[in-house]
PDB file of C-alpha atoms in Angstrom:
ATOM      1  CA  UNK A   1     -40.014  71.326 112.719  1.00  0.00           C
ATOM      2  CA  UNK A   2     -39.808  68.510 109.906  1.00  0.00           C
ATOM      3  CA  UNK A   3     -39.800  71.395 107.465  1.00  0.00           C
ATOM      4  CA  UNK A   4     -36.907  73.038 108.997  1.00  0.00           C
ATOM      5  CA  UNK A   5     -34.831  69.616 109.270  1.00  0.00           C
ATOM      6  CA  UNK A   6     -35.441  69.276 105.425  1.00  0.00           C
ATOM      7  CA  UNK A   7     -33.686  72.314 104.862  1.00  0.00           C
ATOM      8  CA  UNK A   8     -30.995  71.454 107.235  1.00  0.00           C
ATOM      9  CA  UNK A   9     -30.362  68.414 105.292  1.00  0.00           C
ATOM     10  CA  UNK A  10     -30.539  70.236 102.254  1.00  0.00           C
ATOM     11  CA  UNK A  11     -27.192  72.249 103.734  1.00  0.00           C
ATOM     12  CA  UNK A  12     -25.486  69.000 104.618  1.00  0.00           C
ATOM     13  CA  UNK A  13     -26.315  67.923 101.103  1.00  0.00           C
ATOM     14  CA  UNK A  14     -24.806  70.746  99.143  1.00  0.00           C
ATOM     15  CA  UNK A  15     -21.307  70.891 101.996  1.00  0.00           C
ATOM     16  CA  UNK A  16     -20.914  67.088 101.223  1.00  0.00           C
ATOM     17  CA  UNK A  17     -21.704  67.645  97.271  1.00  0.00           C
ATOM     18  CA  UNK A  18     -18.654  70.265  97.589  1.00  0.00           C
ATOM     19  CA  UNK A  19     -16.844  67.810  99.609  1.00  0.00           C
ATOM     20  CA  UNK A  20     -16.859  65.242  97.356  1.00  0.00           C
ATOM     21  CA  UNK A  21     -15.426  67.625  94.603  1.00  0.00           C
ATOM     22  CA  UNK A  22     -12.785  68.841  97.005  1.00  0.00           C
ATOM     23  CA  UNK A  23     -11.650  64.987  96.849  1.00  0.00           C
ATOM     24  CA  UNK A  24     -11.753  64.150  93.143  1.00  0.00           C
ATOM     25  CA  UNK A  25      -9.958  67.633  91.451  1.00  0.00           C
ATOM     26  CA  UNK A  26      -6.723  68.061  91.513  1.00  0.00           C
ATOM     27  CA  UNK A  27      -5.303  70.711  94.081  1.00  0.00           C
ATOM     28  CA  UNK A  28      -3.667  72.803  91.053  1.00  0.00           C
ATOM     29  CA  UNK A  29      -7.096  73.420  89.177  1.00  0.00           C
ATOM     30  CA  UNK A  30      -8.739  76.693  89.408  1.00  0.00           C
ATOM     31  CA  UNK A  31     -11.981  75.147  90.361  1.00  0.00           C
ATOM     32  CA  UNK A  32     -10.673  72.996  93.270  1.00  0.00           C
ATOM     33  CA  UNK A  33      -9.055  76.518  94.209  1.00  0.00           C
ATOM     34  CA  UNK A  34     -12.505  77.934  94.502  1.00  0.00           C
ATOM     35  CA  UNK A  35     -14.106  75.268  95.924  1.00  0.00           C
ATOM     36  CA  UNK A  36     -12.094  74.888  99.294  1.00  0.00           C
ATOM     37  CA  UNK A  37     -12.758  78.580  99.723  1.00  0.00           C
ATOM     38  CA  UNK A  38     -16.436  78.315  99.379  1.00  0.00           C
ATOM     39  CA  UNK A  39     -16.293  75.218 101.188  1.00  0.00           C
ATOM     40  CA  UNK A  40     -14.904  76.986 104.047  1.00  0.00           C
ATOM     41  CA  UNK A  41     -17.438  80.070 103.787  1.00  0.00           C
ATOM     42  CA  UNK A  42     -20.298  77.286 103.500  1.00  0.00           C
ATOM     43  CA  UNK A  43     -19.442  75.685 106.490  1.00  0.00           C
ATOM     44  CA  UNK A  44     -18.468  78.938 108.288  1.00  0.00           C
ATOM     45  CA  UNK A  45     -22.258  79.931 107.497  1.00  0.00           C
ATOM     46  CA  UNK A  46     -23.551  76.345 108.800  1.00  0.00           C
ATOM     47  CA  UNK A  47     -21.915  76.741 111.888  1.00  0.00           C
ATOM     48  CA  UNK A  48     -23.001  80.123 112.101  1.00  0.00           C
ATOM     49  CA  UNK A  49     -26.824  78.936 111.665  1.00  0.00           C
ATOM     50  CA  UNK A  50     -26.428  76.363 114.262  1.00  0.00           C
ATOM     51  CA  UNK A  51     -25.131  79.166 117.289  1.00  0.00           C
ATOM     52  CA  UNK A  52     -28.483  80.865 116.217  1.00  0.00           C
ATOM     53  CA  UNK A  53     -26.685  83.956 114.384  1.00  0.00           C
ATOM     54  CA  UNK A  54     -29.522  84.263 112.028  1.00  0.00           C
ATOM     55  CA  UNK A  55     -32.916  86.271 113.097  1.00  0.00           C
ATOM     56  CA  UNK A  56     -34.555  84.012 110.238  1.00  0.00           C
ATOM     57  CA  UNK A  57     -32.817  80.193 110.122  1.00  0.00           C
ATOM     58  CA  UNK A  58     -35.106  79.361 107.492  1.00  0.00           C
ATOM     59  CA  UNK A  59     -34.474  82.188 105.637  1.00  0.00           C
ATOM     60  CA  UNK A  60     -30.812  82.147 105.673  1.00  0.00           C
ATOM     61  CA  UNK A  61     -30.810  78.230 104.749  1.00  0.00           C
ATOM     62  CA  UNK A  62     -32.969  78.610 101.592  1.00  0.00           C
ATOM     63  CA  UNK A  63     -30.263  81.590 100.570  1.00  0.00           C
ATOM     64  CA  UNK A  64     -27.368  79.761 101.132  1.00  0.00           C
ATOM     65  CA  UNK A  65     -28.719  76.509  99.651  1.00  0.00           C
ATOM     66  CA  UNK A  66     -30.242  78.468  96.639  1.00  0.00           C
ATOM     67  CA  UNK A  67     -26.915  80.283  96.473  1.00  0.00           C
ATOM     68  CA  UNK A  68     -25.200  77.141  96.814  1.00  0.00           C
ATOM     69  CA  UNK A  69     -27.317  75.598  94.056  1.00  0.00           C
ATOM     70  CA  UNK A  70     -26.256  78.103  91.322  1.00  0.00           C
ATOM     71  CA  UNK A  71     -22.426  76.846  91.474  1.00  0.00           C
ATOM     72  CA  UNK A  72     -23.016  73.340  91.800  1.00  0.00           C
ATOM     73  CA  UNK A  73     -25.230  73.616  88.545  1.00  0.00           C
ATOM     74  CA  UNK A  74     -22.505  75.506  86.732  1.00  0.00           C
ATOM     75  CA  UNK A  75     -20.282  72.129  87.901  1.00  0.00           C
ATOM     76  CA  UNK A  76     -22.741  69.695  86.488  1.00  0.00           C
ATOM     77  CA  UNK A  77     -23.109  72.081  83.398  1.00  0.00           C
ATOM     78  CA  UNK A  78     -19.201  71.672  82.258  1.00  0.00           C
ATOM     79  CA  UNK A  79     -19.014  67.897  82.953  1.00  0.00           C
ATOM     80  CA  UNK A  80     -22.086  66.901  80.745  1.00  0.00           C
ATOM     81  CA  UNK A  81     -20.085  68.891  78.132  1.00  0.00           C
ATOM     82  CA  UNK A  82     -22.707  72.234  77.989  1.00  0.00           C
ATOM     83  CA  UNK A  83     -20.880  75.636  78.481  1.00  0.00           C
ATOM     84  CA  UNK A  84     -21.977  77.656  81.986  1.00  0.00           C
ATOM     85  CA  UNK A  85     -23.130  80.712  82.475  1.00  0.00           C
ATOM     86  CA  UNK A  86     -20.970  83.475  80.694  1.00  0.00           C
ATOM     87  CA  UNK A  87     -19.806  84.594  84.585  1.00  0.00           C
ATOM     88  CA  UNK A  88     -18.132  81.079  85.219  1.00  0.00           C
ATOM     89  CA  UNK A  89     -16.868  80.584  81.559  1.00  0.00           C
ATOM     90  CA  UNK A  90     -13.789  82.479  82.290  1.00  0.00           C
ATOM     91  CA  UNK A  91     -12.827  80.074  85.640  1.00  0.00           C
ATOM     92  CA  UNK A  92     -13.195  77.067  83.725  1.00  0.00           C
ATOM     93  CA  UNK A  93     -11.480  77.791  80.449  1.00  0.00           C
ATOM     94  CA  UNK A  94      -8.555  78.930  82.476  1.00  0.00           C
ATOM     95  CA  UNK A  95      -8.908  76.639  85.336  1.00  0.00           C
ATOM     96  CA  UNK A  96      -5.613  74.402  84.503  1.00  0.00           C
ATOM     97  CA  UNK A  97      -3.216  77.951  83.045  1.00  0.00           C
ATOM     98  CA  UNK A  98       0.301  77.189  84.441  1.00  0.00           C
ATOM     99  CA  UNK A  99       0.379  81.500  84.708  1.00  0.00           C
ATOM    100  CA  UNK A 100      -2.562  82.135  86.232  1.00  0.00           C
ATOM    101  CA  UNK A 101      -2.463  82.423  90.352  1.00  0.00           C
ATOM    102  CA  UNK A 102      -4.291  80.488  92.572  1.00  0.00           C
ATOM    103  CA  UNK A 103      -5.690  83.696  94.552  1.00  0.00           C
ATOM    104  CA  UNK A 104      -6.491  84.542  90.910  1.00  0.00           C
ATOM    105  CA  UNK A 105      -8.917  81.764  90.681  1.00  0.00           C
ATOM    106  CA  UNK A 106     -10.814  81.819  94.353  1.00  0.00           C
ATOM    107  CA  UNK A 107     -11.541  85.612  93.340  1.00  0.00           C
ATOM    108  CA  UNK A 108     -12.533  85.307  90.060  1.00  0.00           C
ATOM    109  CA  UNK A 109     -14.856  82.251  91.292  1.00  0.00           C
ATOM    110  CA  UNK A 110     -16.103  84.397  93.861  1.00  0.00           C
ATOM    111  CA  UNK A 111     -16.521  87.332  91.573  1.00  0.00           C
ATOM    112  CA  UNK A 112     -18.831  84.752  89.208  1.00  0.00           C
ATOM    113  CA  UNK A 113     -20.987  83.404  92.422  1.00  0.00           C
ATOM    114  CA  UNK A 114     -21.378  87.480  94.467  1.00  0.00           C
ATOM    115  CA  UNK A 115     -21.748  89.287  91.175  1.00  0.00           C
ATOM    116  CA  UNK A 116     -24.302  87.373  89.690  1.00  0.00           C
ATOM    117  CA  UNK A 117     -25.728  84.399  91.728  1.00  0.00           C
ATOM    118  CA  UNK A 118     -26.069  85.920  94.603  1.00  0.00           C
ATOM    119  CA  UNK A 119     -28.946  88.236  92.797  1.00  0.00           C
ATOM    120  CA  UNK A 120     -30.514  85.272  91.199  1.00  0.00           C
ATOM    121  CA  UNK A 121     -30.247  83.356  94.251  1.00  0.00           C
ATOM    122  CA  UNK A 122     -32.756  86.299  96.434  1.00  0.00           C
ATOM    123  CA  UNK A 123     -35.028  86.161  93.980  1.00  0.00           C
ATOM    124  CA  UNK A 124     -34.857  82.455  93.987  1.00  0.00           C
ATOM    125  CA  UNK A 125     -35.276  82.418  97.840  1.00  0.00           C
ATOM    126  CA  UNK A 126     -38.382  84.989  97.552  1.00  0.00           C
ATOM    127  CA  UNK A 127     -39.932  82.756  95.391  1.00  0.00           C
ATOM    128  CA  UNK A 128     -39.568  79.551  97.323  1.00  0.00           C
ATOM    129  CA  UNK A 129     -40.775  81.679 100.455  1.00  0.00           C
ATOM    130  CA  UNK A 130     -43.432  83.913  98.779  1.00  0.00           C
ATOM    131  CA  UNK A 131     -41.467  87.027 100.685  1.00  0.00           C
ATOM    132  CA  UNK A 132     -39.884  90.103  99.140  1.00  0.00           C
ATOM    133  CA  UNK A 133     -36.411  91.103  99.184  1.00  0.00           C
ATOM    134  CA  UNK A 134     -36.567  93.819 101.778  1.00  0.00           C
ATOM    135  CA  UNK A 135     -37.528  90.197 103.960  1.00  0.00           C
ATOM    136  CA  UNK A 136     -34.093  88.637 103.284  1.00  0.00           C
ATOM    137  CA  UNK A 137     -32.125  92.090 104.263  1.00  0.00           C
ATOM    138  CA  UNK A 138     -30.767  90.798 107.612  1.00  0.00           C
ATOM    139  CA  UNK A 139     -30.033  87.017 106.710  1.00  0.00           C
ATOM    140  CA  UNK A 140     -28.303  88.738 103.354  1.00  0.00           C
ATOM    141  CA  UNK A 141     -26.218  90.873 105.846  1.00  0.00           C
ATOM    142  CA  UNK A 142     -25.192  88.360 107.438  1.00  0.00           C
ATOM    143  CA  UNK A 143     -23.948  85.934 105.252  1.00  0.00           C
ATOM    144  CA  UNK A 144     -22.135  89.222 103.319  1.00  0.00           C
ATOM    145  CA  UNK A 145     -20.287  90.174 106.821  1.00  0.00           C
ATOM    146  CA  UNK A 146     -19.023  86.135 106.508  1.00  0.00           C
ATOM    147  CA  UNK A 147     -17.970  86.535 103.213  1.00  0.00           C
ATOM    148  CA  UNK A 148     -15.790  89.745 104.163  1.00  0.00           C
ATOM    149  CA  UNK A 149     -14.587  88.313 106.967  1.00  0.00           C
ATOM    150  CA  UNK A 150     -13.408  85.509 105.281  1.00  0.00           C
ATOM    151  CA  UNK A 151     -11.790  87.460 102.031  1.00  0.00           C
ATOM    152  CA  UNK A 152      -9.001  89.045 103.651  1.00  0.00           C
ATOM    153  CA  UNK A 153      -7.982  85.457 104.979  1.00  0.00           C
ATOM    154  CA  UNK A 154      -8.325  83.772 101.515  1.00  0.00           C
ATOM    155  CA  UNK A 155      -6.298  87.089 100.051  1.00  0.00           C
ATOM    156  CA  UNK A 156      -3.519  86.150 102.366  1.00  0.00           C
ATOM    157  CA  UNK A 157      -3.384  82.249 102.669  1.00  0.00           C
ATOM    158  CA  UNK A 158      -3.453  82.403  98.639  1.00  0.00           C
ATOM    159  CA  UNK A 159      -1.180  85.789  97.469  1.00  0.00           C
ATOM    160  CA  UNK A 160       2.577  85.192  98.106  1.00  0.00           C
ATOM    161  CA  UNK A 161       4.234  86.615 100.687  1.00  0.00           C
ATOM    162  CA  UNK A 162       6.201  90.017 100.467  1.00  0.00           C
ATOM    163  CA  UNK A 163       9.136  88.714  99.858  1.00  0.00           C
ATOM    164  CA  UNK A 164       8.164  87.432  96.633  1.00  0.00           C
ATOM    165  CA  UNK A 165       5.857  90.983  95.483  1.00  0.00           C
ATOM    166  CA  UNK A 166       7.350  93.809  94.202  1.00  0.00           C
ATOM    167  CA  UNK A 167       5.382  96.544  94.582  1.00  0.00           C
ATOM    168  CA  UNK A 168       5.441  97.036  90.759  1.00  0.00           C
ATOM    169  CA  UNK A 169       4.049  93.181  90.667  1.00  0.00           C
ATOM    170  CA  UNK A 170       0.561  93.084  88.689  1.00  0.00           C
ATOM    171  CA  UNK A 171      -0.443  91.116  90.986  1.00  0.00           C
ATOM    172  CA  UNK A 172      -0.929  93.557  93.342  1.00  0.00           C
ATOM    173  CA  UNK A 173      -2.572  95.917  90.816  1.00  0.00           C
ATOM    174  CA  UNK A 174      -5.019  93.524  89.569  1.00  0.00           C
ATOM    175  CA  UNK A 175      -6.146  92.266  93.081  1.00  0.00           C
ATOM    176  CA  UNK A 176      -6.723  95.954  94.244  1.00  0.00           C
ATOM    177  CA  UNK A 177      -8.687  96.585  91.105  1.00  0.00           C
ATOM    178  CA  UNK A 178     -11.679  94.138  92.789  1.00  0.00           C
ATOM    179  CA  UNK A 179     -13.401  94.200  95.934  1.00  0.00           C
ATOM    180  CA  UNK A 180     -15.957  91.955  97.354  1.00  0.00           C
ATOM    181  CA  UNK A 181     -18.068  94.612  99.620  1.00  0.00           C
ATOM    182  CA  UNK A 182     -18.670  96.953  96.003  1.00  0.00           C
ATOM    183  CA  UNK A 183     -20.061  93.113  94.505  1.00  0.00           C
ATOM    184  CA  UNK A 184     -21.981  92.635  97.428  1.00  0.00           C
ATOM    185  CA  UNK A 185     -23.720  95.644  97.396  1.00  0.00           C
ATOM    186  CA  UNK A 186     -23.999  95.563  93.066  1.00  0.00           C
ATOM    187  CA  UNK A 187     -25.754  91.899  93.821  1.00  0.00           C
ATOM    188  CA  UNK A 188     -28.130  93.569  96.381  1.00  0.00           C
ATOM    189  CA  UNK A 189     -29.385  96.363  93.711  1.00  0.00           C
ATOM    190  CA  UNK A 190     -29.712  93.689  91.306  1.00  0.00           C
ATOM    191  CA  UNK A 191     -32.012  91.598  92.987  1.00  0.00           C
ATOM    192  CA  UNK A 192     -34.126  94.088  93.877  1.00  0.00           C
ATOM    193  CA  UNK A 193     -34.145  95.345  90.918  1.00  0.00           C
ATOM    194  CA  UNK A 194     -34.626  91.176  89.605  1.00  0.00           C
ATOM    195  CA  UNK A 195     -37.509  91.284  91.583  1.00  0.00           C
ATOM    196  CA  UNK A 196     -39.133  94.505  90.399  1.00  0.00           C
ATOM    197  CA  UNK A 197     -39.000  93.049  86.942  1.00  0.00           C
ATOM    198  CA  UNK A 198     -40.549  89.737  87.646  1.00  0.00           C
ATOM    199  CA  UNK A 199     -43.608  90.546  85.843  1.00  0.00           C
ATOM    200  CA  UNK A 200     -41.783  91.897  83.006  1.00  0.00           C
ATOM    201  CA  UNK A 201     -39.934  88.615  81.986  1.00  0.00           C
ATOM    202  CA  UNK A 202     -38.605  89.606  78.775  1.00  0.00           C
ATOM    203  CA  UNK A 203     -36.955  92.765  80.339  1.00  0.00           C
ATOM    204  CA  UNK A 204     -35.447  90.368  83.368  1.00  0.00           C
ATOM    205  CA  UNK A 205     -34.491  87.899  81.139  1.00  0.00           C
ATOM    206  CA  UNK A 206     -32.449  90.835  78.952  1.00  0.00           C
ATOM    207  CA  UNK A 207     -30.997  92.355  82.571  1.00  0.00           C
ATOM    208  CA  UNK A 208     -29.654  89.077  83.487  1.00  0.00           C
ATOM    209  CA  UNK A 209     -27.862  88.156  80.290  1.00  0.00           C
ATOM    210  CA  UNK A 210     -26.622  91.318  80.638  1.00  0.00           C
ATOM    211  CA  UNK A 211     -25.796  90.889  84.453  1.00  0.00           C
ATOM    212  CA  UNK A 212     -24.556  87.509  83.197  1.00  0.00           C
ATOM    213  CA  UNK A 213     -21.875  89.202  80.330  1.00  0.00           C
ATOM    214  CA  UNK A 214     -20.902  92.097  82.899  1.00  0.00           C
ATOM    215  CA  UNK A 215     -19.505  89.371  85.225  1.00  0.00           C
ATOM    216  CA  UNK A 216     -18.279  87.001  82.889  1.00  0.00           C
ATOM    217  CA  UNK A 217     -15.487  89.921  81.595  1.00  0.00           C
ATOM    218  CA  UNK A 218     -14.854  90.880  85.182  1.00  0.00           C
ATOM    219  CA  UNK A 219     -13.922  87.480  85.637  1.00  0.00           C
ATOM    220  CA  UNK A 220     -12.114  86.775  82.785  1.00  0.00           C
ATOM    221  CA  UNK A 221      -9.664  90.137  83.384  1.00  0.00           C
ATOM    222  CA  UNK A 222      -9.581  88.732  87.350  1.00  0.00           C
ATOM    223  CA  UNK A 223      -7.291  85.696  85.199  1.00  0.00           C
ATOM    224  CA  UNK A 224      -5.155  87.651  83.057  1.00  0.00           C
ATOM    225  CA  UNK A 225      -1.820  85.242  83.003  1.00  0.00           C
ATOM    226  CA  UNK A 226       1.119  86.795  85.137  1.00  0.00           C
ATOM    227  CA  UNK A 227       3.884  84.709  84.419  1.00  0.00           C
ATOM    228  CA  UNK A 228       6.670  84.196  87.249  1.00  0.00           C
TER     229      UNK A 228
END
């Protein structure tokens, strides 16, 4: 019981950590963008845990903290003046462009966190609960069906309304060109394949650079300027 409160309070800790940053950055920056979004998914997933919609709480908490974990460090990263991971370079170089939209940034945030953290973040969890991937299968499920739930809500709170596409608007061409279910299931593969290599850290450590790149310039075309 006192085990499973400490990871409980671990959740509280990282929804009040992205709180706090919802309340200090400007509305308008690209980061702030991202962060209400995965502030909502993060709670969406606590309240989820406390109606008992994972088969493994523990499980799914030490995910979603780990997960959790891998943006807050990329935070912390750019305000002690170090550059993040390549994946999250693109968000916060372009995180104050008057051109870029702000649907532009919660994707290309949640490109950086699905197509690469989400990986690390299973291997991560296996780790901290000596289990293998094939464990975490239904608690990954079910945070992914949150996620997807949630995308087509952020994609319309955030894109501008018909009356102001055209159908010849990049916009429209750029957001179609990414989808959240094909990064979920690229992040799945990866950790299993993560996890595979984990006695082969030399190889790992090359696939995750790599992983790390790959992302990054998905990200970085997800904020292609579209001015007016």
């Amino acid at each position: 019981m006192a085990q499973c409160e400490q990871v409980v309070t671990l959740v509280d800790g990282v929804i009040s950590r992205m709180r706090a940053l919802e309340a200090a950055l400007p509305a308008r920056d690209g980061v702030a963008v991202f962060n209400r979004v995965y502030l909502a998914v993060t709670e969406a997933v606590d309240r989820h845990l406390d109606a008992g919609g994972f088969p493994d709480a523990r499980a799914a908490i030490t995910l979603d903290v780990r997960f959790a974990e891998r943006y807050l460090a990329a935070v912390d990263t750019v305000r002690e003046g170090r550059p993040p991971p390549a994946c999250w370079r693109p968000l916060f170089q372009f995180r104050h462009h008057p051109d870029v939209r702000p649907v532009q940034f919660a994707l290309a945030g949640i490109n950086a966190h699905i197509g690469h953290d989400l990986a690390l973040a299973v291997v991560d969890t296996c780790r901290t609960l000596a289990c293998e991937p094939v464990d975490l299968e239904d608690e990954f499920d079910g945070v992914g069906e949150l996620l997807l739930s949630l995308e087509e809500r952020i994609r319309e709170e955030l894109t501008p309304g018909p009356e102001l596409l055209r159908i010849t608007d990049p916009l429209i061409h750029l957001l179609g060109a990414w989808s959240l279910e094909r990064a979920r299931d690229a992040a799945w593969t990866a950790a299993r394949a993560l996890w595979a290599l984990r006695g082969l850290p030399e190889i790992a450590g090359e696939f995750t650079e790599r992983l790390d790149t790959a992302v990054g310039f998905a990200g970085r075309m997800l904020l292609t300027p579209l001015p007016g």
